[in-house]
PDB file of C-alpha atoms in Angstrom:
ATOM      1  CA  UNK A   1     103.835 141.049  15.825  1.00  0.00           C
ATOM      2  CA  UNK A   2     106.673 140.604  18.477  1.00  0.00           C
ATOM      3  CA  UNK A   3     106.961 144.306  19.397  1.00  0.00           C
ATOM      4  CA  UNK A   4     102.994 144.651  19.270  1.00  0.00           C
ATOM      5  CA  UNK A   5     102.849 141.915  22.124  1.00  0.00           C
ATOM      6  CA  UNK A   6     105.384 143.632  23.997  1.00  0.00           C
ATOM      7  CA  UNK A   7     103.760 146.989  23.638  1.00  0.00           C
ATOM      8  CA  UNK A   8     100.466 145.547  24.673  1.00  0.00           C
ATOM      9  CA  UNK A   9     101.797 143.705  27.822  1.00  0.00           C
ATOM     10  CA  UNK A  10     103.821 146.745  28.753  1.00  0.00           C
ATOM     11  CA  UNK A  11     100.643 149.170  28.295  1.00  0.00           C
ATOM     12  CA  UNK A  12      98.839 146.914  30.605  1.00  0.00           C
ATOM     13  CA  UNK A  13     101.468 146.968  33.311  1.00  0.00           C
ATOM     14  CA  UNK A  14     102.042 143.201  33.050  1.00  0.00           C
ATOM     15  CA  UNK A  15     105.069 141.332  33.519  1.00  0.00           C
ATOM     16  CA  UNK A  16     106.182 138.286  31.662  1.00  0.00           C
ATOM     17  CA  UNK A  17     105.399 136.292  34.720  1.00  0.00           C
ATOM     18  CA  UNK A  18     101.933 137.600  34.879  1.00  0.00           C
ATOM     19  CA  UNK A  19     101.218 136.712  31.358  1.00  0.00           C
ATOM     20  CA  UNK A  20     102.819 133.453  31.750  1.00  0.00           C
ATOM     21  CA  UNK A  21     100.410 132.630  34.809  1.00  0.00           C
ATOM     22  CA  UNK A  22      97.377 133.718  32.702  1.00  0.00           C
ATOM     23  CA  UNK A  23      98.178 131.891  29.542  1.00  0.00           C
ATOM     24  CA  UNK A  24      99.942 128.797  30.804  1.00  0.00           C
ATOM     25  CA  UNK A  25     102.992 129.708  28.565  1.00  0.00           C
ATOM     26  CA  UNK A  26     106.478 129.554  29.991  1.00  0.00           C
ATOM     27  CA  UNK A  27     108.353 132.898  30.520  1.00  0.00           C
ATOM     28  CA  UNK A  28     111.097 131.819  28.334  1.00  0.00           C
ATOM     29  CA  UNK A  29     108.531 131.035  25.378  1.00  0.00           C
ATOM     30  CA  UNK A  30     106.968 134.388  25.907  1.00  0.00           C
ATOM     31  CA  UNK A  31     110.357 136.298  25.854  1.00  0.00           C
ATOM     32  CA  UNK A  32     111.210 134.404  22.645  1.00  0.00           C
ATOM     33  CA  UNK A  33     107.921 135.378  20.985  1.00  0.00           C
ATOM     34  CA  UNK A  34     108.342 139.129  22.064  1.00  0.00           C
ATOM     35  CA  UNK A  35     111.909 139.137  20.563  1.00  0.00           C
ATOM     36  CA  UNK A  36     110.642 137.456  17.332  1.00  0.00           C
ATOM     37  CA  UNK A  37     112.653 134.206  17.936  1.00  0.00           C
ATOM     38  CA  UNK A  38     109.625 131.912  18.135  1.00  0.00           C
ATOM     39  CA  UNK A  39     106.310 131.754  16.259  1.00  0.00           C
ATOM     40  CA  UNK A  40     103.505 130.963  18.540  1.00  0.00           C
ATOM     41  CA  UNK A  41     100.689 128.309  17.745  1.00  0.00           C
ATOM     42  CA  UNK A  42      97.185 129.577  16.970  1.00  0.00           C
ATOM     43  CA  UNK A  43      96.221 128.289  20.610  1.00  0.00           C
ATOM     44  CA  UNK A  44      99.072 130.258  21.941  1.00  0.00           C
ATOM     45  CA  UNK A  45      98.047 133.433  20.102  1.00  0.00           C
ATOM     46  CA  UNK A  46      94.296 133.048  21.529  1.00  0.00           C
ATOM     47  CA  UNK A  47      95.576 132.745  24.944  1.00  0.00           C
ATOM     48  CA  UNK A  48      97.833 135.750  24.665  1.00  0.00           C
ATOM     49  CA  UNK A  49      94.985 137.912  22.927  1.00  0.00           C
ATOM     50  CA  UNK A  50      92.749 136.904  25.968  1.00  0.00           C
ATOM     51  CA  UNK A  51      95.377 137.840  28.460  1.00  0.00           C
ATOM     52  CA  UNK A  52      96.138 141.223  26.660  1.00  0.00           C
ATOM     53  CA  UNK A  53      92.249 141.874  26.320  1.00  0.00           C
ATOM     54  CA  UNK A  54      92.473 142.376  22.579  1.00  0.00           C
ATOM     55  CA  UNK A  55      91.106 140.645  19.465  1.00  0.00           C
ATOM     56  CA  UNK A  56      93.613 137.838  17.967  1.00  0.00           C
ATOM     57  CA  UNK A  57      94.442 139.848  14.976  1.00  0.00           C
ATOM     58  CA  UNK A  58      95.197 143.079  16.935  1.00  0.00           C
ATOM     59  CA  UNK A  59      98.362 141.276  17.891  1.00  0.00           C
ATOM     60  CA  UNK A  60      99.594 141.865  14.429  1.00  0.00           C
ATOM     61  CA  UNK A  61      98.053 145.476  14.056  1.00  0.00           C
ATOM     62  CA  UNK A  62     100.178 148.381  13.243  1.00  0.00           C
ATOM     63  CA  UNK A  63      99.933 151.751  14.835  1.00  0.00           C
ATOM     64  CA  UNK A  64      97.710 153.716  12.545  1.00  0.00           C
ATOM     65  CA  UNK A  65      94.200 152.540  11.351  1.00  0.00           C
ATOM     66  CA  UNK A  66      93.477 153.850   7.957  1.00  0.00           C
ATOM     67  CA  UNK A  67      89.977 155.199   7.183  1.00  0.00           C
ATOM     68  CA  UNK A  68      89.977 153.082   4.179  1.00  0.00           C
ATOM     69  CA  UNK A  69      91.893 149.531   4.208  1.00  0.00           C
ATOM     70  CA  UNK A  70      92.161 147.424   0.985  1.00  0.00           C
ATOM     71  CA  UNK A  71      93.325 144.060   1.952  1.00  0.00           C
ATOM     72  CA  UNK A  72      95.009 142.158  -0.993  1.00  0.00           C
ATOM     73  CA  UNK A  73      94.324 138.443  -1.176  1.00  0.00           C
ATOM     74  CA  UNK A  74      98.008 137.879  -1.132  1.00  0.00           C
ATOM     75  CA  UNK A  75      98.847 140.273   1.714  1.00  0.00           C
ATOM     76  CA  UNK A  76      96.393 138.859   4.181  1.00  0.00           C
ATOM     77  CA  UNK A  77      97.503 138.148   7.526  1.00  0.00           C
ATOM     78  CA  UNK A  78      97.381 134.298   8.268  1.00  0.00           C
ATOM     79  CA  UNK A  79      97.180 132.209  11.504  1.00  0.00           C
ATOM     80  CA  UNK A  80      97.031 128.582  11.257  1.00  0.00           C
ATOM     81  CA  UNK A  81      97.084 125.616  13.636  1.00  0.00           C
ATOM     82  CA  UNK A  82      98.872 122.728  11.973  1.00  0.00           C
ATOM     83  CA  UNK A  83      97.732 120.508  14.830  1.00  0.00           C
ATOM     84  CA  UNK A  84      94.161 121.240  14.361  1.00  0.00           C
ATOM     85  CA  UNK A  85      94.607 121.691  10.375  1.00  0.00           C
ATOM     86  CA  UNK A  86      92.571 125.183  10.571  1.00  0.00           C
ATOM     87  CA  UNK A  87      93.780 128.285   8.810  1.00  0.00           C
ATOM     88  CA  UNK A  88      92.315 131.707   9.318  1.00  0.00           C
ATOM     89  CA  UNK A  89      93.184 134.895   6.939  1.00  0.00           C
ATOM     90  CA  UNK A  90      92.061 138.299   7.924  1.00  0.00           C
ATOM     91  CA  UNK A  91      89.678 139.852   5.351  1.00  0.00           C
ATOM     92  CA  UNK A  92      88.939 142.956   7.362  1.00  0.00           C
ATOM     93  CA  UNK A  93      91.507 145.351   8.993  1.00  0.00           C
ATOM     94  CA  UNK A  94      92.483 145.384  12.457  1.00  0.00           C
ATOM     95  CA  UNK A  95      91.054 147.680  14.979  1.00  0.00           C
ATOM     96  CA  UNK A  96      87.610 148.001  13.505  1.00  0.00           C
ATOM     97  CA  UNK A  97      84.302 147.169  14.866  1.00  0.00           C
ATOM     98  CA  UNK A  98      83.948 144.041  12.873  1.00  0.00           C
ATOM     99  CA  UNK A  99      86.193 141.160  12.223  1.00  0.00           C
ATOM    100  CA  UNK A 100      85.960 139.287   8.924  1.00  0.00           C
ATOM    101  CA  UNK A 101      88.044 136.227   8.665  1.00  0.00           C
ATOM    102  CA  UNK A 102      88.233 133.610   5.739  1.00  0.00           C
ATOM    103  CA  UNK A 103      88.735 130.079   7.106  1.00  0.00           C
ATOM    104  CA  UNK A 104      89.807 126.733   5.834  1.00  0.00           C
ATOM    105  CA  UNK A 105      89.190 123.430   7.848  1.00  0.00           C
ATOM    106  CA  UNK A 106      90.526 120.370   6.585  1.00  0.00           C
ATOM    107  CA  UNK A 107      88.647 117.031   6.332  1.00  0.00           C
ATOM    108  CA  UNK A 108      88.302 115.463  10.113  1.00  0.00           C
ATOM    109  CA  UNK A 109      89.475 118.773  11.695  1.00  0.00           C
ATOM    110  CA  UNK A 110      88.092 121.134  14.266  1.00  0.00           C
ATOM    111  CA  UNK A 111      88.544 124.707  14.612  1.00  0.00           C
ATOM    112  CA  UNK A 112      89.546 124.189  18.190  1.00  0.00           C
ATOM    113  CA  UNK A 113      89.843 121.353  20.529  1.00  0.00           C
ATOM    114  CA  UNK A 114      87.233 122.323  22.912  1.00  0.00           C
ATOM    115  CA  UNK A 115      84.297 124.714  22.257  1.00  0.00           C
ATOM    116  CA  UNK A 116      85.192 128.421  23.111  1.00  0.00           C
ATOM    117  CA  UNK A 117      83.256 131.513  24.252  1.00  0.00           C
ATOM    118  CA  UNK A 118      83.685 135.131  23.744  1.00  0.00           C
ATOM    119  CA  UNK A 119      81.576 138.155  24.260  1.00  0.00           C
ATOM    120  CA  UNK A 120      80.498 138.858  20.625  1.00  0.00           C
ATOM    121  CA  UNK A 121      78.119 137.917  17.951  1.00  0.00           C
ATOM    122  CA  UNK A 122      79.250 135.761  15.011  1.00  0.00           C
ATOM    123  CA  UNK A 123      78.139 134.853  11.649  1.00  0.00           C
ATOM    124  CA  UNK A 124      79.686 131.995   9.720  1.00  0.00           C
ATOM    125  CA  UNK A 125      78.901 131.474   5.767  1.00  0.00           C
ATOM    126  CA  UNK A 126      80.082 128.445   4.221  1.00  0.00           C
ATOM    127  CA  UNK A 127      81.618 128.989   0.649  1.00  0.00           C
ATOM    128  CA  UNK A 128      82.877 125.472  -0.162  1.00  0.00           C
ATOM    129  CA  UNK A 129      82.265 122.082   1.184  1.00  0.00           C
ATOM    130  CA  UNK A 130      80.335 121.675   4.491  1.00  0.00           C
ATOM    131  CA  UNK A 131      80.784 121.848   8.110  1.00  0.00           C
ATOM    132  CA  UNK A 132      79.262 121.420  11.501  1.00  0.00           C
ATOM    133  CA  UNK A 133      78.647 124.478  13.768  1.00  0.00           C
ATOM    134  CA  UNK A 134      78.743 123.053  17.192  1.00  0.00           C
ATOM    135  CA  UNK A 135      76.942 125.540  19.422  1.00  0.00           C
ATOM    136  CA  UNK A 136      76.231 125.013  23.192  1.00  0.00           C
ATOM    137  CA  UNK A 137      76.251 121.285  22.485  1.00  0.00           C
ATOM    138  CA  UNK A 138      73.993 121.260  19.511  1.00  0.00           C
ATOM    139  CA  UNK A 139      75.272 120.561  16.172  1.00  0.00           C
ATOM    140  CA  UNK A 140      74.126 122.533  12.894  1.00  0.00           C
ATOM    141  CA  UNK A 141      74.921 121.071   9.455  1.00  0.00           C
ATOM    142  CA  UNK A 142      75.927 123.916   6.922  1.00  0.00           C
ATOM    143  CA  UNK A 143      76.537 123.340   3.481  1.00  0.00           C
ATOM    144  CA  UNK A 144      77.848 125.609   0.726  1.00  0.00           C
ATOM    145  CA  UNK A 145      75.831 128.827   0.838  1.00  0.00           C
ATOM    146  CA  UNK A 146      74.367 128.116   4.122  1.00  0.00           C
ATOM    147  CA  UNK A 147      75.077 130.403   7.123  1.00  0.00           C
ATOM    148  CA  UNK A 148      74.694 130.469  10.814  1.00  0.00           C
ATOM    149  CA  UNK A 149      74.459 133.641  13.172  1.00  0.00           C
ATOM    150  CA  UNK A 150      74.797 133.160  16.993  1.00  0.00           C
ATOM    151  CA  UNK A 151      75.803 134.575  20.226  1.00  0.00           C
ATOM    152  CA  UNK A 152      79.351 133.773  20.907  1.00  0.00           C
ATOM    153  CA  UNK A 153      78.997 133.628  24.512  1.00  0.00           C
ATOM    154  CA  UNK A 154      77.634 130.164  23.805  1.00  0.00           C
ATOM    155  CA  UNK A 155      80.399 127.532  23.668  1.00  0.00           C
ATOM    156  CA  UNK A 156      81.162 126.989  19.953  1.00  0.00           C
ATOM    157  CA  UNK A 157      83.550 125.527  17.376  1.00  0.00           C
ATOM    158  CA  UNK A 158      83.488 124.239  13.884  1.00  0.00           C
ATOM    159  CA  UNK A 159      83.974 120.653  12.706  1.00  0.00           C
ATOM    160  CA  UNK A 160      84.496 119.141   9.468  1.00  0.00           C
ATOM    161  CA  UNK A 161      83.867 115.532   9.412  1.00  0.00           C
ATOM    162  CA  UNK A 162      83.688 115.344   5.677  1.00  0.00           C
ATOM    163  CA  UNK A 163      86.169 114.144   3.111  1.00  0.00           C
ATOM    164  CA  UNK A 164      86.494 117.723   1.511  1.00  0.00           C
ATOM    165  CA  UNK A 165      88.186 120.906   2.873  1.00  0.00           C
ATOM    166  CA  UNK A 166      85.634 123.297   4.000  1.00  0.00           C
ATOM    167  CA  UNK A 167      86.256 127.076   3.171  1.00  0.00           C
ATOM    168  CA  UNK A 168      84.172 129.557   5.055  1.00  0.00           C
ATOM    169  CA  UNK A 169      83.829 133.307   6.024  1.00  0.00           C
ATOM    170  CA  UNK A 170      83.333 134.609   9.558  1.00  0.00           C
ATOM    171  CA  UNK A 171      82.211 137.981  10.750  1.00  0.00           C
ATOM    172  CA  UNK A 172      82.641 138.797  14.447  1.00  0.00           C
ATOM    173  CA  UNK A 173      81.217 141.938  16.159  1.00  0.00           C
ATOM    174  CA  UNK A 174      82.871 143.263  18.281  1.00  0.00           C
ATOM    175  CA  UNK A 175      86.101 141.562  17.325  1.00  0.00           C
ATOM    176  CA  UNK A 176      86.771 138.704  19.741  1.00  0.00           C
ATOM    177  CA  UNK A 177      89.509 138.298  22.241  1.00  0.00           C
TER     178      UNK A 177
END
């Protein structure tokens, strides 16, 4: 990932200072991330992906996209936010036209501090537990087996106000920044 971030930044003709201003991350922190000396948080990765105009998991992508990709459960790429108590694992390959993630959301947690927007469509399917899909200020209660499809340009996030962990699948097309 570190060399991929540096590569994307350089390919876009951006300096560390410019990326710092776009993301709110310090130049020192960005330099450490690019050299593999620091692991950025989920929120920092989201900011970097947005500044570099790529889907989040493209920060981890290798050079060549295979025509067929088998992603083994124990080899999935993971991003998590200990602060928010959310984890995502990449079920689909990077660089495709659809992004599929498996998420877990701890009791009392949210997928982001504030609702987020991006230019995509999204579908969430609850596998275990239950969660609230907060979309454009309206809350939609979803239990195991329920799904919700929406326009991701609407501010949205997922909440778990319940006592059990929620496990869900999210499909996003095109993959979000």
